[in-house]
Short mmCIF file of C-alpha atoms and ligand atoms in Angstrom, two decimals:
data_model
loop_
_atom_site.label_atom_id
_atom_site.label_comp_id
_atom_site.label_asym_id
_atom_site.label_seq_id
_atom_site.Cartn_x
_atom_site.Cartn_y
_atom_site.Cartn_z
CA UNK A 1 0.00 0.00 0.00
CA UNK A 2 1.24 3.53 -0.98
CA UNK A 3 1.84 6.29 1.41
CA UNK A 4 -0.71 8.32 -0.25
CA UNK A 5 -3.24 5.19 0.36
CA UNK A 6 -2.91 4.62 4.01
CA UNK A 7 -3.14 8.55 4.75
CA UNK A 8 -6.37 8.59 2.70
CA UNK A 9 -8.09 5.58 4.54
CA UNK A 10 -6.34 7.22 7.65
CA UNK A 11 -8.41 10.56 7.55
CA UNK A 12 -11.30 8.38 5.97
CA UNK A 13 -11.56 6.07 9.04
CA UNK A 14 -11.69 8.69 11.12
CA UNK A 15 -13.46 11.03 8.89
CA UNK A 16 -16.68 8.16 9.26
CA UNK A 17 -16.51 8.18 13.11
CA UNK A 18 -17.14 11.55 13.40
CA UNK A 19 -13.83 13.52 13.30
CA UNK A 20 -13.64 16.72 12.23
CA UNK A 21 -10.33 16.47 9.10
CA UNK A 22 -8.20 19.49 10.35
CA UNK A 23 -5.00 20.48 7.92
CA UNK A 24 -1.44 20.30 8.82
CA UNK A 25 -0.38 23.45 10.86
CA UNK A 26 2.92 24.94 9.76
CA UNK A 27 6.44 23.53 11.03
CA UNK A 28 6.56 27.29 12.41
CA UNK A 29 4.41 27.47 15.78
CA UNK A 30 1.91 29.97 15.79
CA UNK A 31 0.92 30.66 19.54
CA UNK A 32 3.99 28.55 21.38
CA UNK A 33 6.99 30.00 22.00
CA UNK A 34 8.89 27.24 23.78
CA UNK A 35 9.38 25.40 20.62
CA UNK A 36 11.41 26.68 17.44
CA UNK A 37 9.45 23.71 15.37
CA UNK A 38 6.37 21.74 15.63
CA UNK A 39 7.44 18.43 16.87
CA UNK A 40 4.09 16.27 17.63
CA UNK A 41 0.39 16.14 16.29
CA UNK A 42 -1.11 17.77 19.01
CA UNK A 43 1.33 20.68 19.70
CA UNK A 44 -0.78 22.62 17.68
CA UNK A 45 -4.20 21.88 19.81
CA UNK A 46 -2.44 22.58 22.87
CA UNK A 47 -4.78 25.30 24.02
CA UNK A 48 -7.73 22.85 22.67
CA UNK A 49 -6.67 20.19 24.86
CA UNK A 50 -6.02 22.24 27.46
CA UNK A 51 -10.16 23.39 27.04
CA UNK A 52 -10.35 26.15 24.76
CA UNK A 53 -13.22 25.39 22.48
CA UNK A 54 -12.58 23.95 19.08
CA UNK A 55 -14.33 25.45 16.27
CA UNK A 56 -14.17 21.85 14.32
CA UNK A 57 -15.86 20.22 17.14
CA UNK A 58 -14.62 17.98 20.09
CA UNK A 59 -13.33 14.83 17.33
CA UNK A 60 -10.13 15.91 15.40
CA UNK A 61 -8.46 13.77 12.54
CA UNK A 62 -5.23 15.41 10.84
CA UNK A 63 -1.86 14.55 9.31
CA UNK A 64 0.40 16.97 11.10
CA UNK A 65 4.12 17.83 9.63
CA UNK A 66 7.12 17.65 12.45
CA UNK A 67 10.49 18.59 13.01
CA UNK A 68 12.46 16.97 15.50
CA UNK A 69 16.74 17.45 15.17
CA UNK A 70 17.55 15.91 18.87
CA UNK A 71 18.53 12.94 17.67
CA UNK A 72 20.16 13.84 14.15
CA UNK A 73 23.33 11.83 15.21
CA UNK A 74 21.09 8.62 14.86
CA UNK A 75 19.95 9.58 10.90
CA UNK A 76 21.10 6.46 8.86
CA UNK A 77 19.59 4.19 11.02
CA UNK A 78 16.29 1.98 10.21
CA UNK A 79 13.75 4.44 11.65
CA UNK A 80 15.17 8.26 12.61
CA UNK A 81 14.46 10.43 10.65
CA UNK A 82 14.16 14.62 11.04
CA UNK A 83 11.25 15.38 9.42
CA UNK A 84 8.17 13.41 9.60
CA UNK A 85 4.27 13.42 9.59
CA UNK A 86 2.42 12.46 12.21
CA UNK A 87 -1.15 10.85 11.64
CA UNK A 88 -3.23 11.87 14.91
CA UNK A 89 -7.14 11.83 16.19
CA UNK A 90 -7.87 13.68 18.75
CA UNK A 91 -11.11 13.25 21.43
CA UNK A 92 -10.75 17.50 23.28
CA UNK A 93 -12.94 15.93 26.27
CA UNK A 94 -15.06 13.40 24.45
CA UNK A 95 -13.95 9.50 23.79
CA UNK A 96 -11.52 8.04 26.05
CA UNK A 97 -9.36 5.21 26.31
CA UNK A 98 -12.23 2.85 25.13
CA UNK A 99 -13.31 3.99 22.18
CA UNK A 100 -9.19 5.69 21.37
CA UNK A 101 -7.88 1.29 21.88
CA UNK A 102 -10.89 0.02 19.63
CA UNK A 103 -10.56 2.59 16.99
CA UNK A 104 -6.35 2.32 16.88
CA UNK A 105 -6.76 -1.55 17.17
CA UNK A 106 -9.46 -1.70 13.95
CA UNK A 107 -7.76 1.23 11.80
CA UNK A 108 -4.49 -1.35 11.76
CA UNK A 109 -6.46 -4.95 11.55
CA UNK A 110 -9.13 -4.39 9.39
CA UNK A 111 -8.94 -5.44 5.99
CA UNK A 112 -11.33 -3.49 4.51
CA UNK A 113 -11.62 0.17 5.90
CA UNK A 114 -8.23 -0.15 7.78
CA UNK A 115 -4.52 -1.44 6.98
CA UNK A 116 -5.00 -5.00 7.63
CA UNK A 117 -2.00 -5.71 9.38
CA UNK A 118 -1.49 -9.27 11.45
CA UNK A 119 -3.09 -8.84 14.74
CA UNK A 120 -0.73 -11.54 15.65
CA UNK A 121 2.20 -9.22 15.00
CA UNK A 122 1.10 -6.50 17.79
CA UNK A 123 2.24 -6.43 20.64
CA UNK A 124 0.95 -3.60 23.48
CA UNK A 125 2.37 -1.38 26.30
CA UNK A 126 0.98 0.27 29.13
CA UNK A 127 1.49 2.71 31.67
CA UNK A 128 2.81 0.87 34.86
CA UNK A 129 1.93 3.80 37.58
CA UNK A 130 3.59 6.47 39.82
CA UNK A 131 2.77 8.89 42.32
CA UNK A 132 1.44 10.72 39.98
CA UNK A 133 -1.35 8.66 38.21
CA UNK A 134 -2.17 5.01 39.43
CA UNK A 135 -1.10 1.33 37.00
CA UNK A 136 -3.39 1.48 34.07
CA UNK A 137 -5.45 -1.65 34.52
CA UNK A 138 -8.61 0.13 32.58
CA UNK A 139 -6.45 0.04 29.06
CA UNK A 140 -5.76 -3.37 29.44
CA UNK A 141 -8.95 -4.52 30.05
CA UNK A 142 -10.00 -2.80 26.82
CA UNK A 143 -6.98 -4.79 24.89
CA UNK A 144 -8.02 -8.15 26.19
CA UNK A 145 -11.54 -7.39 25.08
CA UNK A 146 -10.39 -6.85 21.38
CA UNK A 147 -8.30 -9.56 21.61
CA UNK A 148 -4.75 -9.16 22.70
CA UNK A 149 -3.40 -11.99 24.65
CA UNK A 150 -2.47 -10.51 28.09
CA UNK A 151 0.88 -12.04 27.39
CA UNK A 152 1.54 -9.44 24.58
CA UNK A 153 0.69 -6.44 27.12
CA UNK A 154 3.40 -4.80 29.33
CA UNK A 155 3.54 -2.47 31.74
CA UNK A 156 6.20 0.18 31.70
CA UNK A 157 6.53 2.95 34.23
CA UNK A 158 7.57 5.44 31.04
CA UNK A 159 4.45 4.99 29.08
CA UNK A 160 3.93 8.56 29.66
CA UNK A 161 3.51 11.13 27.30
CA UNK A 162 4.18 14.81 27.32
CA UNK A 163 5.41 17.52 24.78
CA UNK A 164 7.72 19.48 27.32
CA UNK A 165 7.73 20.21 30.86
CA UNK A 166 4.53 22.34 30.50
CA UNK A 167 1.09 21.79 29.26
CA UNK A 168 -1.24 19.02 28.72
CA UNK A 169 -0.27 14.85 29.42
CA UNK A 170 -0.73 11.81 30.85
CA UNK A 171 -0.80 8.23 30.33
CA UNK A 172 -0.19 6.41 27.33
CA UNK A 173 -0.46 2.68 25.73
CA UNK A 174 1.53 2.15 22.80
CA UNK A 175 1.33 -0.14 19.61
CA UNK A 176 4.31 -2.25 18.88
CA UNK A 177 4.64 -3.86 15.28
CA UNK A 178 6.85 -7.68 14.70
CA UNK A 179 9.28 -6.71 11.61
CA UNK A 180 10.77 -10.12 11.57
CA UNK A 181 10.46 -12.33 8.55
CA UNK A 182 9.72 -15.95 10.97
CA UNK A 183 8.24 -13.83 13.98
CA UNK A 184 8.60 -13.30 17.40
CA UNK A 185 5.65 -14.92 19.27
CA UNK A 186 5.36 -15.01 23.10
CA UNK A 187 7.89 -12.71 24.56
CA UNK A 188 8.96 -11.97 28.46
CA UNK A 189 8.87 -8.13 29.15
CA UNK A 190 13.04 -8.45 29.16
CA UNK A 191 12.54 -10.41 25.72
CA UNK A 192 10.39 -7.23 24.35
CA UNK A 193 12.70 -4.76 25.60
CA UNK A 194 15.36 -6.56 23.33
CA UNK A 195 13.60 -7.07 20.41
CA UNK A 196 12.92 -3.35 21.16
CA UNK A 197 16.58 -2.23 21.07
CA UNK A 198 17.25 -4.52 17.80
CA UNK A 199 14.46 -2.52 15.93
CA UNK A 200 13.03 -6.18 15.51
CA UNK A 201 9.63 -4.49 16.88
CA UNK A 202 8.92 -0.89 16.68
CA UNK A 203 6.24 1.44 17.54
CA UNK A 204 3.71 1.99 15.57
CA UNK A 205 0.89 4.11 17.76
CA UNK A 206 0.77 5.87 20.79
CA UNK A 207 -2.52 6.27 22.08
CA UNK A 208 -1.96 9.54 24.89
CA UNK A 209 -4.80 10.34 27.83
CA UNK A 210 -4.14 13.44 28.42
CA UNK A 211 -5.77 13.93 31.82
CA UNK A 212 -3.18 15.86 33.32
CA UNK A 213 -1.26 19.03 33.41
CA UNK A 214 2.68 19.69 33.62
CA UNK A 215 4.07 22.78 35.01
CA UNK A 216 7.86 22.83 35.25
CA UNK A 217 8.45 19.22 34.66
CA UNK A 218 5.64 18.27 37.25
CA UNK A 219 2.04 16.95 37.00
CA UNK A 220 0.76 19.46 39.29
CA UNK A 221 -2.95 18.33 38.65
CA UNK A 222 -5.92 17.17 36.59
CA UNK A 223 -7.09 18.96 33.98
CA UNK A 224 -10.70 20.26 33.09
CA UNK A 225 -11.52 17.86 30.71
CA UNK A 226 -10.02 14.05 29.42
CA UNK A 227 -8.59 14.44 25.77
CA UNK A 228 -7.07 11.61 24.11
CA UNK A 229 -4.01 12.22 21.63
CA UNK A 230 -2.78 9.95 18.86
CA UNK A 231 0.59 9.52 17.19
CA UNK A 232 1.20 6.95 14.16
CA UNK A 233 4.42 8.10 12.58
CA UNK A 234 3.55 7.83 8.54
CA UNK A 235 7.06 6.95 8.06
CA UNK A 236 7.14 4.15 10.20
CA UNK A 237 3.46 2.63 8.93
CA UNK A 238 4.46 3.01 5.28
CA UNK A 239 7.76 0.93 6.65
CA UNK A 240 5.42 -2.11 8.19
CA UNK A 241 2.89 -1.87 5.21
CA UNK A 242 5.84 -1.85 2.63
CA UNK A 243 7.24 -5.09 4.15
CA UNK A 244 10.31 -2.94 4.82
CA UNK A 245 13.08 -2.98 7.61
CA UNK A 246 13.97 0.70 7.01
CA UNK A 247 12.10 3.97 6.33
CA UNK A 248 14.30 4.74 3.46
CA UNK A 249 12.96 2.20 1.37
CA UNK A 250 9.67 3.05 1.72
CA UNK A 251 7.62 5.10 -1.16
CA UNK A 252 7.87 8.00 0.99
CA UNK A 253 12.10 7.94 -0.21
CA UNK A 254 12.56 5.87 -3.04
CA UNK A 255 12.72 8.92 -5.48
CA UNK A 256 15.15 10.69 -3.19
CA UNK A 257 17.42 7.71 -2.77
CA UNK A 258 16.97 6.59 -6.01
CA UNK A 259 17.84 10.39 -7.34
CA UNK A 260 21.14 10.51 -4.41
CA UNK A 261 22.38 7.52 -5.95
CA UNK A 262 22.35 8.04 -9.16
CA UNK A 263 23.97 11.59 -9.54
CA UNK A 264 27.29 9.83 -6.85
CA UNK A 265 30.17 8.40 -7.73
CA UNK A 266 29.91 4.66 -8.33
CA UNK A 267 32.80 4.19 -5.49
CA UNK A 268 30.72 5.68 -2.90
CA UNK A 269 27.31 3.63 -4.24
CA UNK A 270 27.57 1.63 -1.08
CA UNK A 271 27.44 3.96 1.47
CA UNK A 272 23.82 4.10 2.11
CA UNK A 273 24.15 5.71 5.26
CA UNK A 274 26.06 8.49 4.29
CA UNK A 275 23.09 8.74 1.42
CA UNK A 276 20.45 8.36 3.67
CA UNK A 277 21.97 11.69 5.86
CA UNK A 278 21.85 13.82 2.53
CA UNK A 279 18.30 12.75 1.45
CA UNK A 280 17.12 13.36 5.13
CA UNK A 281 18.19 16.24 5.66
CA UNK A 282 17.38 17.68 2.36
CA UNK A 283 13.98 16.97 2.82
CA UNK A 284 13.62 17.86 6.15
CA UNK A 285 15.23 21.76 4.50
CA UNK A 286 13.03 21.62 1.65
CA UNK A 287 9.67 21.87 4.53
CA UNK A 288 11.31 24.49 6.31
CA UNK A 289 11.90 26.39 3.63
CA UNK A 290 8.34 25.99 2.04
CA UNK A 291 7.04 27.11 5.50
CA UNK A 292 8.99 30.53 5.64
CA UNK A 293 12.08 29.79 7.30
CA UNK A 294 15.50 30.93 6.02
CA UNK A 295 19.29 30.37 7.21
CA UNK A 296 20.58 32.42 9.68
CA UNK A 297 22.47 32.30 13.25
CA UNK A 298 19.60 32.09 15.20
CA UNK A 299 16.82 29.82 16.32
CA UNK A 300 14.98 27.83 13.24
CA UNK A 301 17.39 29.59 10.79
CA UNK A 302 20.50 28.23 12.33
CA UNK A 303 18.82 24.63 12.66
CA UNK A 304 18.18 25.06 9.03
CA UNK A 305 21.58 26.35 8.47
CA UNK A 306 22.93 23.12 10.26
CA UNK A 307 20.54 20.72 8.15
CA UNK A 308 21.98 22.15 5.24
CA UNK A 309 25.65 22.39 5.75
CA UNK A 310 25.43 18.53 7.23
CA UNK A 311 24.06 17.61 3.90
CA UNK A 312 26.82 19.64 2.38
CA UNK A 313 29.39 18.15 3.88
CA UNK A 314 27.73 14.00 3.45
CA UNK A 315 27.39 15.34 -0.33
CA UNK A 316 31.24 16.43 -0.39
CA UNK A 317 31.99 12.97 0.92
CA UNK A 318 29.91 11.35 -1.71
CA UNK A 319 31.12 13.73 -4.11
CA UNK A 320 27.27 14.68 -4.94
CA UNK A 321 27.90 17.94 -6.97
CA UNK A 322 25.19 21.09 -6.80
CA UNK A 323 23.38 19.64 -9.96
CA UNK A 324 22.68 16.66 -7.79
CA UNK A 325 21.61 18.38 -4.90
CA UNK A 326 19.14 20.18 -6.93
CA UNK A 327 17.52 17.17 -8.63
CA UNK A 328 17.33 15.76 -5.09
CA UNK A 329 15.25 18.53 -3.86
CA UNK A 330 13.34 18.55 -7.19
CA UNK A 331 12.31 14.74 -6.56
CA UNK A 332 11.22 15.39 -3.17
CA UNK A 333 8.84 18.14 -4.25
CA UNK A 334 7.54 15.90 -6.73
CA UNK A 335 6.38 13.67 -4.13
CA UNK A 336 5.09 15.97 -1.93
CA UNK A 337 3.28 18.07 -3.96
CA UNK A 338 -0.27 17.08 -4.29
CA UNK A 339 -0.35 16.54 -0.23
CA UNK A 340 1.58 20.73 0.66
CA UNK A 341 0.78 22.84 -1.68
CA UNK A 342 3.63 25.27 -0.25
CA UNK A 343 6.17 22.87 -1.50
CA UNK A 344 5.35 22.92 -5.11
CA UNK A 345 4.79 27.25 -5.17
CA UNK A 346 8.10 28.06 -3.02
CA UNK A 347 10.07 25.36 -4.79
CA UNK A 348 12.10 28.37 -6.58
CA UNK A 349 12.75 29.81 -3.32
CA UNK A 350 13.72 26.38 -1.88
CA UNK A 351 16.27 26.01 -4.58
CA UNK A 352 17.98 29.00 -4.22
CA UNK A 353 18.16 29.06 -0.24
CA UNK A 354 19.29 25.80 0.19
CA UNK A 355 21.80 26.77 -2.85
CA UNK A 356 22.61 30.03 -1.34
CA UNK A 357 23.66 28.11 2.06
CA UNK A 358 25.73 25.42 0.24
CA UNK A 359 27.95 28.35 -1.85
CA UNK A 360 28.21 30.50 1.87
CA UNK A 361 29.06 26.92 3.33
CA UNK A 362 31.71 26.18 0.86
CA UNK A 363 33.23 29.74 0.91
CA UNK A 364 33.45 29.57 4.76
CA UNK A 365 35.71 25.78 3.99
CA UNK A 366 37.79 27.21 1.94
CA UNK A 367 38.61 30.42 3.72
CA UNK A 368 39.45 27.84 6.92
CA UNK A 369 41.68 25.93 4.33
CA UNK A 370 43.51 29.09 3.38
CA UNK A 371 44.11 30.06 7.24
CA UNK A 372 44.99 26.95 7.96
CA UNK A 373 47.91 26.57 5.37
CA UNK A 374 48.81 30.08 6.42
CA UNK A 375 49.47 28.45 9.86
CA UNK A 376 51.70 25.57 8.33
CA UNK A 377 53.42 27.97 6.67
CA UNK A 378 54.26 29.72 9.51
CA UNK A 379 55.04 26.52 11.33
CA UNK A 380 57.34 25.36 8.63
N1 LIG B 1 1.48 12.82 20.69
C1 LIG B 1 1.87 11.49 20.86
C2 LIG B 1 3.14 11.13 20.20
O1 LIG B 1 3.72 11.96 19.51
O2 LIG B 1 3.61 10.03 20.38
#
């Protein structure tokens, strides 16, 4: 199934249950500033879930576009990746964790109006309890009753979701997806956590009751109303759907690989890591860009900046010349283009930023080079 599939019967599935399809926000916060990017679903219905009214209703279906860089040393692995979209419903105060479980548990099994993925593959956690909120017995009631063997649920005292140390959060019970070929079966909780580490399962869902408010890194109490908050990475589906062990493989990269690749050296073919960087980041520049953002010292420009100048310098290494790079950002507007709109009218603007940074970037290496050898000379 194609990426563009499983976000249509996504919003569809919803859509039919009575959500309310809301559009992707812009990777540029509008009302929060803690955050330089949007980095989850719900950031963007923060004051929602924290009771504002919605004018869409109280059920919320969207596809939201994220940024997260913390973890940009781990690009090139199966599964991290900087930009991403974030399938999410949303209940502001209306369904909880019975009808969130059912719905989460149907969209993935069901053949028909849903992804039809093997139930037998799933495997569930749940929160284990602190001071703050008790051991959620309720959500695994719920899985038992849709049929989840209470040998594939575990409880883990981190199932606990928040986007920072303020605002709205609580509980959570995640989906875990099997990726290997002969599969797993019955696991112990220290045989999960394994399989965990090896990427042999991966998460799939988080289903987040957010009953609870944060102030300063503390739950400091309940809040007015009990939302529930949905993540399924699209990156990560598209990966199990596609019978894939990696996200680069998916639809969702194959142009961008395929057009990294190509325009490289045929020595360097086999560094797919390396590759992987470049067509990462380059993406993940390509939706700043379309959202506003430019290069610069400070805040989102300088994390652009960064993006940019990493790719650079994997693209050096690859010896992926400027004509690549701009056939690389040309393939992923292509496949982005009928789903952001922004993409395909700032893709002049995209071009010449990102080429903009890579000439500063290369002016800035050689000027180093020169007072460098000015150095040795002196040394000599
Ligand atoms: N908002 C839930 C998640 O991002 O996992």
């Amino acid at each position: 199934m194609k990426s563009e599939e499983i976000r249509k019967r996504f919003l569809t599935f919803f859509e039919k249950r009575g959500h309310a399809i809301i559009p992707s926000a812009s990777l540029v916060p509008e009302n929060d500033p803690s955050v330089l990017f949007t980095t989850a679903g719900m950031q963007p219905l923060t004051p929602y879930l924290m009771g504002q009214e919605h004018p869409k209703g109280k059920r919320l279906v969207g596809i939201q576009k994220c940024v997260r860089t913390q973890d940009i040393e781990e690009i090139g692995d199966s599964t991290h990746v900087t930009f991403f979209e974030m399938m999410g419903n949303w209940s502001l105060g209306d369904y909880f964790k019975k009808d969130a479980i059912r719905w989460s548990y149907e969209f993935l099994t069901n053949k028909k109006e849903g992804l039809g993925l093997d139930p037998s593959r799933l495997y569930i956690t749940v929160f284990d309890g602190n001071d703050d909120a008790p051991r959620d017995e309720e959500s695994v009631s719920i899985w038992e009753g849709v049929g989840i063997d209470k040998s594939r649920i575990y409880f883990l005292e981190d199932n606990w979701w928040s986007p920072g140390d303020n605002g709205p959060s609580g509980p959570d019970t995640e989906i875990f997806y099997d990726l290997t070929k002969n599969g797993l079966g019955d696991m112990s909780l220290e045989e999960f956590k394994k399989a965990d580490e090896r990427q042999n399962v991966v998460e799939i869902w988080n289903n987040v009751f957010m009953e609870y408010e944060k102030k300063d890194g503390r739950v400091v109490g309940e809040l007015s109303q009990k939302n529930v908050d949905t993540g399924a990475g699209l990156e990560r589906i598209t990966m199990v759907m596609q019978g894939k062990d990696n996200v680069f493989d998916t639809d969702l990269f194959t142009y961008a690989m395929a057009v990294t690749e190509k325009n490289i050296s045929d020595e360097n073919k086999n560094l797919t890591k390396e590759m992987r960087i470049i067509a990462d980041h380059i993406r993940t520049a390509v939706f700043i860009v379309s959202d506003g953002v430019t290069p610069s010292n400070t805040d989102r420009g300088y994390i652009l900046r960064r993006l940019i100048r990493r790719a650079v310098r994997f693209a050096d290494i690859l010896s992926l010349e400027s004509e690549g790079m701009k056939k690389l950002i040309d393939s992923i507007v292509i496949k982005y283009e009928n789903v952001y709109e922004n993409v395909k009218s700032q893709q002049i603007k995209i071009q010449e930023e990102i080429k903009k940074e890579e000439i500063k970037f290369r002016a800035t290496l050689k000027n180093g080079t020169k007072e460098l050898e000015k150095i040795f000379i002196k040394i000599d």
